[in-house]
PDB file of C-alpha atoms and ligand atoms in Angstrom:
ATOM      1  CA  MET Q   3     110.410  34.501 -11.950  1.00  0.00           C
ATOM      2  CA  HIS Q   4     107.982  31.614 -11.784  1.00  0.00           C
ATOM      3  CA  SER Q   5     105.327  31.585  -9.139  1.00  0.00           C
ATOM      4  CA  GLY Q   6     101.878  30.139  -8.643  1.00  0.00           C
ATOM      5  CA  ILE Q   7     100.401  33.617  -8.229  1.00  0.00           C
ATOM      6  CA  VAL Q   8     102.345  35.520 -10.870  1.00  0.00           C
ATOM      7  CA  ALA Q   9     101.070  34.800 -14.369  1.00  0.00           C
ATOM      8  CA  PRO Q  10     103.750  33.682 -16.812  1.00  0.00           C
ATOM      9  CA  LYS Q  11     104.531  36.128 -19.584  1.00  0.00           C
ATOM     10  CA  GLY Q  12     103.322  35.810 -23.121  1.00  0.00           C
ATOM     11  CA  VAL Q  13     100.673  33.617 -24.619  1.00  0.00           C
ATOM     12  CA  TRP Q  14     101.314  30.302 -22.902  1.00  0.00           C
ATOM     13  CA  TRP Q  15      97.986  28.696 -23.774  1.00  0.00           C
ATOM     14  CA  LYS Q  16      95.978  28.176 -26.901  1.00  0.00           C
ATOM     15  CA  PRO Q  17      92.277  28.872 -27.149  1.00  0.00           C
ATOM     16  CA  ALA Q  18      90.119  25.750 -27.374  1.00  0.00           C
ATOM     17  CA  GLY Q  19      89.537  24.746 -30.985  1.00  0.00           C
ATOM     18  CA  PRO Q  20      86.079  24.019 -32.372  1.00  0.00           C
ATOM     19  CA  GLN Q  21      86.493  20.250 -32.037  1.00  0.00           C
ATOM     20  CA  GLU Q  22      87.478  20.504 -28.399  1.00  0.00           C
ATOM     21  CA  LYS Q  23      84.481  22.761 -27.743  1.00  0.00           C
ATOM     22  CA  ILE Q  24      82.154  20.252 -29.405  1.00  0.00           C
ATOM     23  CA  TRP Q  25      83.470  17.368 -27.325  1.00  0.00           C
ATOM     24  CA  VAL Q  26      83.358  19.292 -24.069  1.00  0.00           C
ATOM     25  CA  THR Q  27      79.762  20.275 -24.879  1.00  0.00           C
ATOM     26  CA  ILE Q  28      78.756  16.689 -25.680  1.00  0.00           C
ATOM     27  CA  ALA Q  29      80.396  15.422 -22.478  1.00  0.00           C
ATOM     28  CA  PHE Q  30      78.679  18.112 -20.434  1.00  0.00           C
ATOM     29  CA  ILE Q  31      75.239  17.359 -21.890  1.00  0.00           C
ATOM     30  CA  TRP Q  32      75.766  13.656 -21.257  1.00  0.00           C
ATOM     31  CA  CYS Q  33      76.756  14.402 -17.638  1.00  0.00           C
ATOM     32  CA  MET Q  34      73.509  16.323 -17.221  1.00  0.00           C
ATOM     33  CA  VAL Q  35      71.502  13.428 -18.708  1.00  0.00           C
ATOM     34  CA  LEU Q  36      73.080  10.966 -16.268  1.00  0.00           C
ATOM     35  CA  PHE Q  37      72.584  13.389 -13.412  1.00  0.00           C
ATOM     36  CA  ALA Q  38      68.872  13.710 -14.263  1.00  0.00           C
ATOM     37  CA  MET Q  39      68.561   9.934 -14.548  1.00  0.00           C
ATOM     38  CA  MET Q  40      69.454   9.414 -10.892  1.00  0.00           C
ATOM     39  CA  PRO Q  41      66.349  11.092  -9.414  1.00  0.00           C
ATOM     40  CA  LEU Q  42      64.225  10.000 -12.381  1.00  0.00           C
ATOM     41  CA  TRP Q  43      65.180   6.366 -11.873  1.00  0.00           C
ATOM     42  CA  HIS Q  44      64.603   6.627  -8.163  1.00  0.00           C
ATOM     43  CA  PHE Q  45      61.003   7.780  -8.644  1.00  0.00           C
ATOM     44  CA  ARG Q  46      60.085   6.005 -11.887  1.00  0.00           C
ATOM     45  CA  GLY Q  47      62.396   3.027 -12.033  1.00  0.00           C
ATOM     46  CA  GLY Q  48      60.945  -0.439 -11.795  1.00  0.00           C
ATOM     47  CA  GLN Q  49      63.859  -1.666  -9.688  1.00  0.00           C
ATOM     48  CA  ASN Q  50      62.657  -0.090  -6.457  1.00  0.00           C
ATOM     49  CA  PRO Q  51      61.421  -2.725  -4.035  1.00  0.00           C
ATOM     50  CA  ALA Q  52      57.638  -2.632  -3.763  1.00  0.00           C
ATOM     51  CA  GLY Q  53      57.420  -2.746  -0.030  1.00  0.00           C
ATOM     52  CA  THR Q  54      57.689  -0.837   3.179  1.00  0.00           C
ATOM     53  CA  ARG Q  55      60.832   0.367   4.870  1.00  0.00           C
ATOM     54  CA  SER Q  56      61.040   1.471   8.446  1.00  0.00           C
ATOM     55  CA  ARG Q  57      63.633   1.898  11.119  1.00  0.00           C
ATOM     56  CA  VAL Q  58      63.717  -0.630  13.922  1.00  0.00           C
ATOM     57  CA  GLU Q  59      66.043  -1.296  16.803  1.00  0.00           C
ATOM     58  CA  PRO Q  60      67.669  -4.701  16.195  1.00  0.00           C
ATOM     59  CA  GLN Q  61      66.551  -5.901  19.625  1.00  0.00           C
ATOM     60  CA  ARG Q  62      62.955  -4.838  18.913  1.00  0.00           C
ATOM     61  CA  TYR Q  63      63.067  -6.744  15.636  1.00  0.00           C
ATOM     62  CA  VAL Q  64      64.321  -9.858  17.438  1.00  0.00           C
ATOM     63  CA  GLU Q  65      61.324  -9.562  19.776  1.00  0.00           C
ATOM     64  CA  ARG Q  66      58.958  -9.372  16.790  1.00  0.00           C
ATOM     65  CA  VAL Q  67      60.562 -12.461  15.268  1.00  0.00           C
ATOM     66  CA  ASN Q  68      60.244 -14.364  18.546  1.00  0.00           C
ATOM     67  CA  LYS Q  69      56.582 -13.430  18.834  1.00  0.00           C
ATOM     68  CA  PHE Q  70      56.030 -14.527  15.238  1.00  0.00           C
ATOM     69  CA  VAL Q  71      57.720 -17.870  15.994  1.00  0.00           C
ATOM     70  CA  ASN Q  72      55.633 -18.394  19.143  1.00  0.00           C
ATOM     71  CA  ASP Q  73      52.405 -17.605  17.288  1.00  0.00           C
ATOM     72  CA  TYR Q  74      52.821 -19.917  14.317  1.00  0.00           C
ATOM     73  CA  LYS Q  75      55.389 -22.577  15.186  1.00  0.00           C
ATOM     74  CA  VAL Q  76      54.519 -26.021  13.811  1.00  0.00           C
ATOM     75  CA  GLY Q  77      57.698 -27.999  14.362  1.00  0.00           C
ATOM     76  CA  THR Q  78      61.468 -28.090  14.544  1.00  0.00           C
ATOM     77  CA  GLU Q  79      64.124 -28.804  11.959  1.00  0.00           C
ATOM     78  CA  ALA Q  80      67.845 -29.055  12.696  1.00  0.00           C
ATOM     79  CA  GLY Q  81      67.376 -27.099  15.901  1.00  0.00           C
ATOM     80  CA  LEU Q  82      65.439 -24.300  14.233  1.00  0.00           C
ATOM     81  CA  PRO Q  83      61.710 -23.726  14.648  1.00  0.00           C
ATOM     82  CA  VAL Q  84      59.567 -24.349  11.583  1.00  0.00           C
ATOM     83  CA  VAL Q  85      56.943 -21.629  11.307  1.00  0.00           C
ATOM     84  CA  LYS Q  86      53.815 -21.736   9.202  1.00  0.00           C
ATOM     85  CA  PRO Q  87      52.033 -18.387   9.118  1.00  0.00           C
ATOM     86  CA  PRO Q  88      48.501 -18.146   7.716  1.00  0.00           C
ATOM     87  CA  PRO Q  89      48.025 -16.576   4.248  1.00  0.00           C
ATOM     88  CA  GLY Q  90      48.155 -12.801   4.415  1.00  0.00           C
ATOM     89  CA  ALA Q  91      50.262 -12.794   7.560  1.00  0.00           C
ATOM     90  CA  GLU Q  92      53.209 -10.592   8.394  1.00  0.00           C
ATOM     91  CA  VAL Q  93      56.204 -12.910   8.152  1.00  0.00           C
ATOM     92  CA  TYR Q  94      59.401 -12.127  10.046  1.00  0.00           C
ATOM     93  CA  LEU Q  95      62.769 -13.475   9.013  1.00  0.00           C
ATOM     94  CA  LEU Q  96      65.920 -12.679  10.937  1.00  0.00           C
ATOM     95  CA  GLY Q  97      69.464 -12.745   9.621  1.00  0.00           C
ATOM     96  CA  ARG Q  98      72.278 -13.066  12.131  1.00  0.00           C
ATOM     97  CA  MET Q  99      75.727 -14.587  12.426  1.00  0.00           C
ATOM     98  CA  TRP Q 100      75.319 -17.193  10.968  1.00  0.00           C
ATOM     99  CA  GLN Q 101      71.827 -18.345  10.409  1.00  0.00           C
ATOM    100  CA  TRP Q 102      68.472 -17.385   8.967  1.00  0.00           C
ATOM    101  CA  TYR Q 103      65.847 -17.676  11.635  1.00  0.00           C
ATOM    102  CA  PRO Q 104      63.374 -19.386  11.542  1.00  0.00           C
ATOM    103  CA  VAL Q 105      62.543 -21.948   8.820  1.00  0.00           C
ATOM    104  CA  LEU Q 106      59.475 -20.698   6.944  1.00  0.00           C
ATOM    105  CA  GLN Q 107      56.667 -22.730   5.522  1.00  0.00           C
ATOM    106  CA  LEU Q 108      54.521 -20.793   3.060  1.00  0.00           C
ATOM    107  CA  GLU Q 109      51.608 -21.725   0.865  1.00  0.00           C
ATOM    108  CA  GLN Q 110      51.758 -21.585  -2.910  1.00  0.00           C
ATOM    109  CA  GLY Q 111      49.594 -18.791  -4.297  1.00  0.00           C
ATOM    110  CA  ALA Q 112      49.099 -17.062  -0.943  1.00  0.00           C
ATOM    111  CA  SER Q 113      50.374 -13.547  -0.336  1.00  0.00           C
ATOM    112  CA  TYR Q 114      52.508 -12.485   2.588  1.00  0.00           C
ATOM    113  CA  THR Q 115      54.499  -9.531   3.750  1.00  0.00           C
ATOM    114  CA  LEU Q 116      58.008 -10.807   4.287  1.00  0.00           C
ATOM    115  CA  HIS Q 117      59.942  -8.695   6.775  1.00  0.00           C
ATOM    116  CA  LEU Q 118      63.724  -8.841   6.653  1.00  0.00           C
ATOM    117  CA  SER Q 119      66.217  -7.435   9.082  1.00  0.00           C
ATOM    118  CA  SER Q 120      69.470  -8.289  10.781  1.00  0.00           C
ATOM    119  CA  GLN Q 121      70.400  -8.640  14.413  1.00  0.00           C
ATOM    120  CA  ASP Q 122      74.068  -7.755  14.015  1.00  0.00           C
ATOM    121  CA  LEU Q 123      75.572  -6.724  10.689  1.00  0.00           C
ATOM    122  CA  ASN Q 124      74.851  -6.649   6.982  1.00  0.00           C
ATOM    123  CA  HIS Q 125      73.714  -9.902   5.458  1.00  0.00           C
ATOM    124  CA  GLY Q 126      72.481 -10.636   1.968  1.00  0.00           C
ATOM    125  CA  PHE Q 127      69.230 -12.451   1.309  1.00  0.00           C
ATOM    126  CA  SER Q 128      69.367 -14.472  -1.879  1.00  0.00           C
ATOM    127  CA  LEU Q 129      66.805 -17.107  -2.643  1.00  0.00           C
ATOM    128  CA  TYR Q 130      68.199 -20.147  -4.374  1.00  0.00           C
ATOM    129  CA  PRO Q 131      67.521 -21.238  -7.098  1.00  0.00           C
ATOM    130  CA  LEU Q 132      65.473 -18.107  -7.853  1.00  0.00           C
ATOM    131  CA  ASN Q 133      66.897 -14.735  -8.735  1.00  0.00           C
ATOM    132  CA  VAL Q 134      65.857 -12.816  -5.634  1.00  0.00           C
ATOM    133  CA  ASN Q 135      68.438 -10.658  -3.901  1.00  0.00           C
ATOM    134  CA  PHE Q 136      68.050  -8.261  -1.049  1.00  0.00           C
ATOM    135  CA  GLN Q 137      70.262  -6.491   1.423  1.00  0.00           C
ATOM    136  CA  VAL Q 138      69.477  -7.275   5.044  1.00  0.00           C
ATOM    137  CA  VAL Q 139      70.557  -4.335   7.133  1.00  0.00           C
ATOM    138  CA  PRO Q 140      70.474  -3.994  10.926  1.00  0.00           C
ATOM    139  CA  GLY Q 141      68.249  -1.140  12.075  1.00  0.00           C
ATOM    140  CA  TYR Q 142      65.936  -1.361   9.064  1.00  0.00           C
ATOM    141  CA  ASP Q 143      62.843  -3.486   8.589  1.00  0.00           C
ATOM    142  CA  TYR Q 144      62.088  -4.199   4.935  1.00  0.00           C
ATOM    143  CA  GLY Q 145      58.585  -5.490   4.312  1.00  0.00           C
ATOM    144  CA  LEU Q 146      58.339  -7.155   0.918  1.00  0.00           C
ATOM    145  CA  LYS Q 147      55.066  -8.281  -0.620  1.00  0.00           C
ATOM    146  CA  VAL Q 148      55.598 -11.834  -1.771  1.00  0.00           C
ATOM    147  CA  THR Q 149      53.343 -14.415  -3.400  1.00  0.00           C
ATOM    148  CA  PRO Q 150      55.196 -17.696  -3.880  1.00  0.00           C
ATOM    149  CA  ASN Q 151      54.023 -19.099  -7.217  1.00  0.00           C
ATOM    150  CA  VAL Q 152      56.191 -22.228  -7.287  1.00  0.00           C
ATOM    151  CA  ALA Q 153      56.067 -25.016  -4.732  1.00  0.00           C
ATOM    152  CA  GLY Q 154      59.244 -26.581  -3.434  1.00  0.00           C
ATOM    153  CA  ASP Q 155      62.212 -26.238  -1.122  1.00  0.00           C
ATOM    154  CA  PHE Q 156      64.182 -23.043  -1.373  1.00  0.00           C
ATOM    155  CA  ARG Q 157      67.471 -22.137   0.225  1.00  0.00           C
ATOM    156  CA  ILE Q 158      68.335 -18.705   1.521  1.00  0.00           C
ATOM    157  CA  LEU Q 159      72.017 -18.068   0.928  1.00  0.00           C
ATOM    158  CA  CYS Q 160      73.822 -15.174   2.525  1.00  0.00           C
ATOM    159  CA  ASN Q 161      75.512 -13.259  -0.272  1.00  0.00           C
ATOM    160  CA  GLU Q 162      77.110 -10.526   1.804  1.00  0.00           C
ATOM    161  CA  TYR Q 163      80.374 -11.468   3.468  1.00  0.00           C
ATOM    162  CA  CYS Q 164      79.619 -11.466   7.199  1.00  0.00           C
ATOM    163  CA  GLY Q 165      82.515 -13.185   8.887  1.00  0.00           C
ATOM    164  CA  ILE Q 166      84.093 -16.573   9.465  1.00  0.00           C
ATOM    165  CA  GLY Q 167      80.783 -18.466   9.261  1.00  0.00           C
ATOM    166  CA  HIS Q 168      79.423 -16.646   6.204  1.00  0.00           C
ATOM    167  CA  HIS Q 169      79.511 -19.725   3.975  1.00  0.00           C
ATOM    168  CA  THR Q 170      77.460 -21.706   6.494  1.00  0.00           C
ATOM    169  CA  MET Q 171      74.663 -19.149   6.623  1.00  0.00           C
ATOM    170  CA  VAL Q 172      71.999 -21.084   4.783  1.00  0.00           C
ATOM    171  CA  GLY Q 173      68.300 -20.851   5.572  1.00  0.00           C
ATOM    172  CA  LYS Q 174      65.213 -22.539   4.256  1.00  0.00           C
ATOM    173  CA  ILE Q 175      61.792 -21.652   2.929  1.00  0.00           C
ATOM    174  CA  VAL Q 176      59.372 -24.420   2.063  1.00  0.00           C
ATOM    175  CA  VAL Q 177      56.488 -23.634  -0.257  1.00  0.00           C
ATOM    176  CA  THR Q 178      53.731 -26.193   0.011  1.00  0.00           C
ATOM    177  CA  PRO Q 179      51.584 -26.839  -3.068  1.00  0.00           C
ATOM    178  CA  LYS Q 180      48.102 -25.453  -3.213  1.00  0.00           C
ATOM    179  CA  SER Q 181      45.728 -28.032  -1.766  1.00  0.00           C
TER     180      SER Q 181
HETATM  181 CU1  LIG J 212      75.474 -13.473   6.572  1.00  0.00          CU
HETATM  182 CU2  LIG J 212      77.240 -13.716   4.956  1.00  0.00          CU
END
């Protein structure tokens, strides 16, 4: 009789040969190496963003952005406020369906803390034509230390699909040359 709980009669399996043992051992050691790399890379890896992370209610973040805009607004462009914070300032950028708010004007060589968060859902901050990518997540405020070293006009493209207007979600950062 065959059953899942009654062992079949006779020798129905073969002991693992030396080669199989070697390969299982190598695979196991490699698994352990990869497993150890995860925490190691988290604490020692250079890919971790050098900034602050904190939780924030999306509505609270919107209030911070609005205060930032009121404090440093210098003009308007295509219906969006243009904001020029002083060097060293906390800079607040908001991602939402489907715009980056506001337009930022930064100074070449000056350092800022660039805060990123979303009002609604996940967006992706990518700075064109530079290779800067960052997830913009509602409920989290990421403060990145930035020092723009190249003057010019930069576009912020959303690189996380966020709905019907995703492809129109383009923002702007202007870096003015050192005077
Ligand atoms: Cu925001 Cu795609």
